[in-house]
CSV table of C-alpha atoms in Angstrom, one decimal:
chain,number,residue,atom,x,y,z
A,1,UNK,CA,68.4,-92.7,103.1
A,2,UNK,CA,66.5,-94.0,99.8
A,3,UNK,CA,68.4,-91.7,97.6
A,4,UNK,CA,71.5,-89.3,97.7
A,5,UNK,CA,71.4,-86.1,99.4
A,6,UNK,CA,72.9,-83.1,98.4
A,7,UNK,CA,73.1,-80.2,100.5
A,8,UNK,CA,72.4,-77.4,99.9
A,9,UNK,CA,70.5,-77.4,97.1
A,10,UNK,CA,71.3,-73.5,95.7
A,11,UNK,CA,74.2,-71.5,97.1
A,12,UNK,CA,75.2,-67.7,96.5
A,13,UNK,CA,78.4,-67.0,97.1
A,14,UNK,CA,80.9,-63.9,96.4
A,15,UNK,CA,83.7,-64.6,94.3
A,16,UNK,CA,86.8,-65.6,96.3
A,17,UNK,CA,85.0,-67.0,99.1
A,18,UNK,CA,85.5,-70.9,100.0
A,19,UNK,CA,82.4,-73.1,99.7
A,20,UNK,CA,81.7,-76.5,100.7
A,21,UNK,CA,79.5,-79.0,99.0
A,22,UNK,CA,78.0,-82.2,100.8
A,23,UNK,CA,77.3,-85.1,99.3
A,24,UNK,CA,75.1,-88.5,101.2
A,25,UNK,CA,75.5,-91.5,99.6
A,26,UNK,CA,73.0,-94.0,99.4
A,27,UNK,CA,73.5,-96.3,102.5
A,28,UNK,CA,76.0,-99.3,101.5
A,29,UNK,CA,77.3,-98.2,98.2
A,30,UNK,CA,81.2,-98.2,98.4
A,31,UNK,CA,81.9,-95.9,95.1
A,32,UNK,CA,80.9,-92.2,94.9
A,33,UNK,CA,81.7,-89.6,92.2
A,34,UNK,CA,81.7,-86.3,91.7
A,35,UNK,CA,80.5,-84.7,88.2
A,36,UNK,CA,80.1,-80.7,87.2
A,37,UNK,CA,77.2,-79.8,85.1
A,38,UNK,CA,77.9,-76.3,83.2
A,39,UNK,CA,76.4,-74.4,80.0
A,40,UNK,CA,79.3,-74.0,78.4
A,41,UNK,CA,81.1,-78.1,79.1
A,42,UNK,CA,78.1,-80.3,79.8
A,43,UNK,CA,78.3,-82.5,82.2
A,44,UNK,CA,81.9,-83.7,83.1
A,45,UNK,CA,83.7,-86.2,85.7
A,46,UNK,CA,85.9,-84.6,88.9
A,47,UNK,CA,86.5,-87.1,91.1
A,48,UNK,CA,85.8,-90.8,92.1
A,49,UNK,CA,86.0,-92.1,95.7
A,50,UNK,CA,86.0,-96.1,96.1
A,51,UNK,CA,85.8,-96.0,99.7
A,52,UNK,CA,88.0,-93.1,101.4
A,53,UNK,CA,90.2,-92.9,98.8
A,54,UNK,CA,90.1,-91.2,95.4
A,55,UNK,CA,91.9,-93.4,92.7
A,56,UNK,CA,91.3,-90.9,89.9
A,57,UNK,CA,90.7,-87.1,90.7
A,58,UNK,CA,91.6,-86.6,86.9
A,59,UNK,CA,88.7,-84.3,86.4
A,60,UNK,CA,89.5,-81.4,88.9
A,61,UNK,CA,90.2,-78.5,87.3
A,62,UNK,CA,92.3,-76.9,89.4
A,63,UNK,CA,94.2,-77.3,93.2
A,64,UNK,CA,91.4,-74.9,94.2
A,65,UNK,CA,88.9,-77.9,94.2
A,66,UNK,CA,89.3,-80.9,96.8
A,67,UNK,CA,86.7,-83.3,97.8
A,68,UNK,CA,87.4,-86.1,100.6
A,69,UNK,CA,85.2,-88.8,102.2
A,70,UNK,CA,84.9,-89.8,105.4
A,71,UNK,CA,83.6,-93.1,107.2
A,72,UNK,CA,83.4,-94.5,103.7
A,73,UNK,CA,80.0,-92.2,103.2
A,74,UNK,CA,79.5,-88.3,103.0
A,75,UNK,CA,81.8,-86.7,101.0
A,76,UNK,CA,82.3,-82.9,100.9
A,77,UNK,CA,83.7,-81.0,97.8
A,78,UNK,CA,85.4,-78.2,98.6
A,79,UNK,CA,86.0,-75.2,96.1
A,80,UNK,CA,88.3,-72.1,97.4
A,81,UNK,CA,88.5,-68.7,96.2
A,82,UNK,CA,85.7,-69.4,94.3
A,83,UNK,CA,85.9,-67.6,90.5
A,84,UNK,CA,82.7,-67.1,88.1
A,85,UNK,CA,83.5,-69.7,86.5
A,86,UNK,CA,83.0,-72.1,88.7
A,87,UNK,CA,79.2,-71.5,88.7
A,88,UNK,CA,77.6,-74.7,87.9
A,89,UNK,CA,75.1,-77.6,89.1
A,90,UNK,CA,77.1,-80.0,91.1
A,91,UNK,CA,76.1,-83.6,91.0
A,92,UNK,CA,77.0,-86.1,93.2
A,93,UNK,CA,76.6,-90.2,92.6
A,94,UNK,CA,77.1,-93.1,94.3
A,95,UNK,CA,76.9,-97.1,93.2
A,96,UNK,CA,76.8,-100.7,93.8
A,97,UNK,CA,76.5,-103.2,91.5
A,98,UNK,CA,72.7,-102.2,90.9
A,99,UNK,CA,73.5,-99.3,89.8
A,100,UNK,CA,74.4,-95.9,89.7
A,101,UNK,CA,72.4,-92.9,91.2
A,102,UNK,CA,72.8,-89.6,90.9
A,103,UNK,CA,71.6,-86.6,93.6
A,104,UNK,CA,69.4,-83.8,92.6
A,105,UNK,CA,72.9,-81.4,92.4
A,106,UNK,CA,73.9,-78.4,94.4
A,107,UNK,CA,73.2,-75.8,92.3
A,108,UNK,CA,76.2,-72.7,92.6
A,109,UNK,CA,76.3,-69.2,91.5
A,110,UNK,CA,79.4,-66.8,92.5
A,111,UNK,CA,78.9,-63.7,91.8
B,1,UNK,CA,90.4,-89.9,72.9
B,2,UNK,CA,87.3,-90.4,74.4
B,3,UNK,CA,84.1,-88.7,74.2
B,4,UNK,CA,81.0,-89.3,73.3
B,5,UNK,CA,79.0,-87.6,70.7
B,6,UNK,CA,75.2,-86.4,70.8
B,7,UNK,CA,74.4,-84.6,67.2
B,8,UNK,CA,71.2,-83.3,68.0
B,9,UNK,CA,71.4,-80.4,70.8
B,10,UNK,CA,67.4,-80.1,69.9
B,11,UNK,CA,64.7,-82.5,69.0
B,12,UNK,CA,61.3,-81.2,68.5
B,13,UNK,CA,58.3,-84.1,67.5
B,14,UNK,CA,54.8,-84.6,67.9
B,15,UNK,CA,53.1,-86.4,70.8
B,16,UNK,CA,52.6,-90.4,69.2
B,17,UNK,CA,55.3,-90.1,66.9
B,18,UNK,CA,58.2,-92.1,66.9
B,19,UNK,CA,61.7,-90.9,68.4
B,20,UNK,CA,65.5,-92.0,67.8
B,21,UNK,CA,68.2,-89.7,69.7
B,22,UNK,CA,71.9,-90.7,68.1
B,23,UNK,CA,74.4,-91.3,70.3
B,24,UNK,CA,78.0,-92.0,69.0
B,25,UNK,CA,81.1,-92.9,70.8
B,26,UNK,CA,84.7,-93.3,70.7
B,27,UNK,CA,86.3,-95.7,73.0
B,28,UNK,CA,89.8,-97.7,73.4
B,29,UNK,CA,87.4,-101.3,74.0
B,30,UNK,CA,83.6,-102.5,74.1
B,31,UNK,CA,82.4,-99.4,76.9
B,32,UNK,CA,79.3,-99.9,79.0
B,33,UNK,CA,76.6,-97.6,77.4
B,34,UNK,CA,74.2,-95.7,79.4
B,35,UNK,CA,71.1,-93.5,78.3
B,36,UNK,CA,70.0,-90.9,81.4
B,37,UNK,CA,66.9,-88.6,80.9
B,38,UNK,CA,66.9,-85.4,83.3
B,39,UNK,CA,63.8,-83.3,83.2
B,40,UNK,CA,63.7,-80.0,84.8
B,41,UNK,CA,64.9,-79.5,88.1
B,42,UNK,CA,65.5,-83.2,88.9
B,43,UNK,CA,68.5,-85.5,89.0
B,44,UNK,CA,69.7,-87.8,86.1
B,45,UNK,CA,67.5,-90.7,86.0
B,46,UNK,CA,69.0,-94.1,83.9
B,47,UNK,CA,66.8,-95.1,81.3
B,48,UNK,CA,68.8,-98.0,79.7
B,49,UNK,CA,72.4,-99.7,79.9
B,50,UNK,CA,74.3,-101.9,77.7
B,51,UNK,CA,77.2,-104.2,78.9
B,52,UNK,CA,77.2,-107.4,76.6
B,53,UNK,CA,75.3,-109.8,74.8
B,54,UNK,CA,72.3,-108.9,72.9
B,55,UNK,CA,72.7,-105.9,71.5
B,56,UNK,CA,69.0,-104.5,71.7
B,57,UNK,CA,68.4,-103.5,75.3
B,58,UNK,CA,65.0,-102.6,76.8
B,59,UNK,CA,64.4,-100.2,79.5
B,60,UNK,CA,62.2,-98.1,81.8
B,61,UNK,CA,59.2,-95.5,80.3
B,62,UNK,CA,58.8,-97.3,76.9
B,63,UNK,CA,62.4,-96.6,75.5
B,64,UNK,CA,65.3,-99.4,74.1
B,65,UNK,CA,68.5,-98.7,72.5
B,66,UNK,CA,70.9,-100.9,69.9
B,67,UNK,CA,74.1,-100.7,70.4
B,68,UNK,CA,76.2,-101.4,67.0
B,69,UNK,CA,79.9,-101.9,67.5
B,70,UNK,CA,80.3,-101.8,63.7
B,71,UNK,CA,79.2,-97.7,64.0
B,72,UNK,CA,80.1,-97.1,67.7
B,73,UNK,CA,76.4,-95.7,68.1
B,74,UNK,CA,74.2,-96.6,71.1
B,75,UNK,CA,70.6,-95.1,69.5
B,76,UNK,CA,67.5,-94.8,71.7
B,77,UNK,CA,64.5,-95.2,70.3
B,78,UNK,CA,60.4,-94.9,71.9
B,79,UNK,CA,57.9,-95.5,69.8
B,80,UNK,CA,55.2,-93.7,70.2
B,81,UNK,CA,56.2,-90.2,72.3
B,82,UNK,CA,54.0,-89.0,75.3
B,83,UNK,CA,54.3,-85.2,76.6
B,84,UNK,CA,55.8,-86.6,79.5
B,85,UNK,CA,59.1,-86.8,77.6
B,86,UNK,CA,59.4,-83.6,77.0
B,87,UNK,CA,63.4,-83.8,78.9
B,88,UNK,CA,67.0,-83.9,78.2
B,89,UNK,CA,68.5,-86.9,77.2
B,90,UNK,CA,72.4,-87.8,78.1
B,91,UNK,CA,74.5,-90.8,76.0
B,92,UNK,CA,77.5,-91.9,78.2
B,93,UNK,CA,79.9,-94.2,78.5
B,94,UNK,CA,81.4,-96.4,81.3
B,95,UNK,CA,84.9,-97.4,81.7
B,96,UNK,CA,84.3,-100.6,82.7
B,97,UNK,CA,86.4,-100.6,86.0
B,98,UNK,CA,85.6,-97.9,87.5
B,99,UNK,CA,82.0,-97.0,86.2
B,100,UNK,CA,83.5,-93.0,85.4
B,101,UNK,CA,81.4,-91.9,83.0
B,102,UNK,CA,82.0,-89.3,79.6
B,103,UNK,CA,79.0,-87.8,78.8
B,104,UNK,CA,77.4,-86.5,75.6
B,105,UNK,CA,76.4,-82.9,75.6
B,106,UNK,CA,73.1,-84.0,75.9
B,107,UNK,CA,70.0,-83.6,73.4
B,108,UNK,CA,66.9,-81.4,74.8
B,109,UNK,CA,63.7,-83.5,73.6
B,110,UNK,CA,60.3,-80.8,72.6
B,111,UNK,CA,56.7,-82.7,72.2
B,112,UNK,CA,54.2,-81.2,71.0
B,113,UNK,CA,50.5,-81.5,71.9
């Protein structure tokens, strides 16, 4: 597509349930990253893909949070037993050497 | 450590005047320097970026930054402000590998008419 996609936009979800969060890269561009955007910390790194594989998932806060990527394109974040504070805009990015570009975010409330 | 520091969590200036958003950073080596604006309900958009060589760098809507190693700031600057600016402005840094970026906490830009 021209852009990234993020899917879905806004999701509800009861605390302690698993969610997943999908990211489409723009077509071609080998690195993709994952990024958290809260009140409270801003906007902070999770987790870089170059290709399949994630050299640096530094930023994940927790082993409740995964992410993988497939076909060296989509990339799904996964969050289990979701807690309050994992409420946030999730942002997706991908890049070649033109650039980087972000996604419009998934935007996710547990409640 | 790393980080990158915005000062001003709120901006408020008149439409036409001029407009500098500080942007300070703390980095191991020369990072690559990124200005994104995000207005409401959209993604982050790059304005500007800095990698090397001269250390006034234009970009998109009007705005340009300086980066000044001496003072590890990376300032954007506009001229004259239009309404249309009205948005959130992020400073972050690149490692220069990997392209992982530390962001500021971002500073929320108010024009007024």
């Amino acid at each position: 597509g021209a852009g990234v996609s993020q899917s879905p936009s806004n999701k509800v979800t009861e605390k302690g349930k698993d969610v997943e969060l999908r990211c489409d890269p723009i077509s071609g561009h080998t690195a993709l990253y994952w990024y958290r955007q809260s009140l409270g910390q801003g906007l902070e790194f999770l987790i870089y893909f170059q290709g399949n594989s994630a050299p640096d998932k530094s930023g994940l806060p927790s082993d409740r949070f995964s992410a993988e990527r497939t076909g060296g394109s989509v990339s799904t974040l996964t969050i289990q037993r979701t807690q309050q504070e994992d409420s946030a805009v999730y942002l997706c990015a991908s890049r070649l050497e033109s650039g980087t570009f972000f996604g419009q975010g998934t935007r996710l409330t547990v409640v | 450590a790393q980080s990158v520091t915005q000062p001003d969590i709120h901006i408020t200036v008149s439409e036409g005047a001029s407009l500098e958003l500080r942007c300070n950073y703390s980095y191991g080596a020369t990072p690559y320097l990124f200005w994104y604006v995000q207005s409401p309900g959209q993604g982050l958009q790059l304005l500007l970026k800095y990698f090397s060589g001269d250390t006034l760098v234009q970009g998109i809507k009007g705005f340009e930054a300086e980066f000044k190693r001496s003072q590890s700031s990376f300032n954007l600057r506009k001229p004259s402000v239009h309404w249309s600016d009205a948005a959130e402005y992020f400073c972050a840094v690149g490692d220069p590998g990997t392209y992982k970026y530390i962001f500021g906490t971002g500073t929320r830009l108010k024009v007024l008419a």
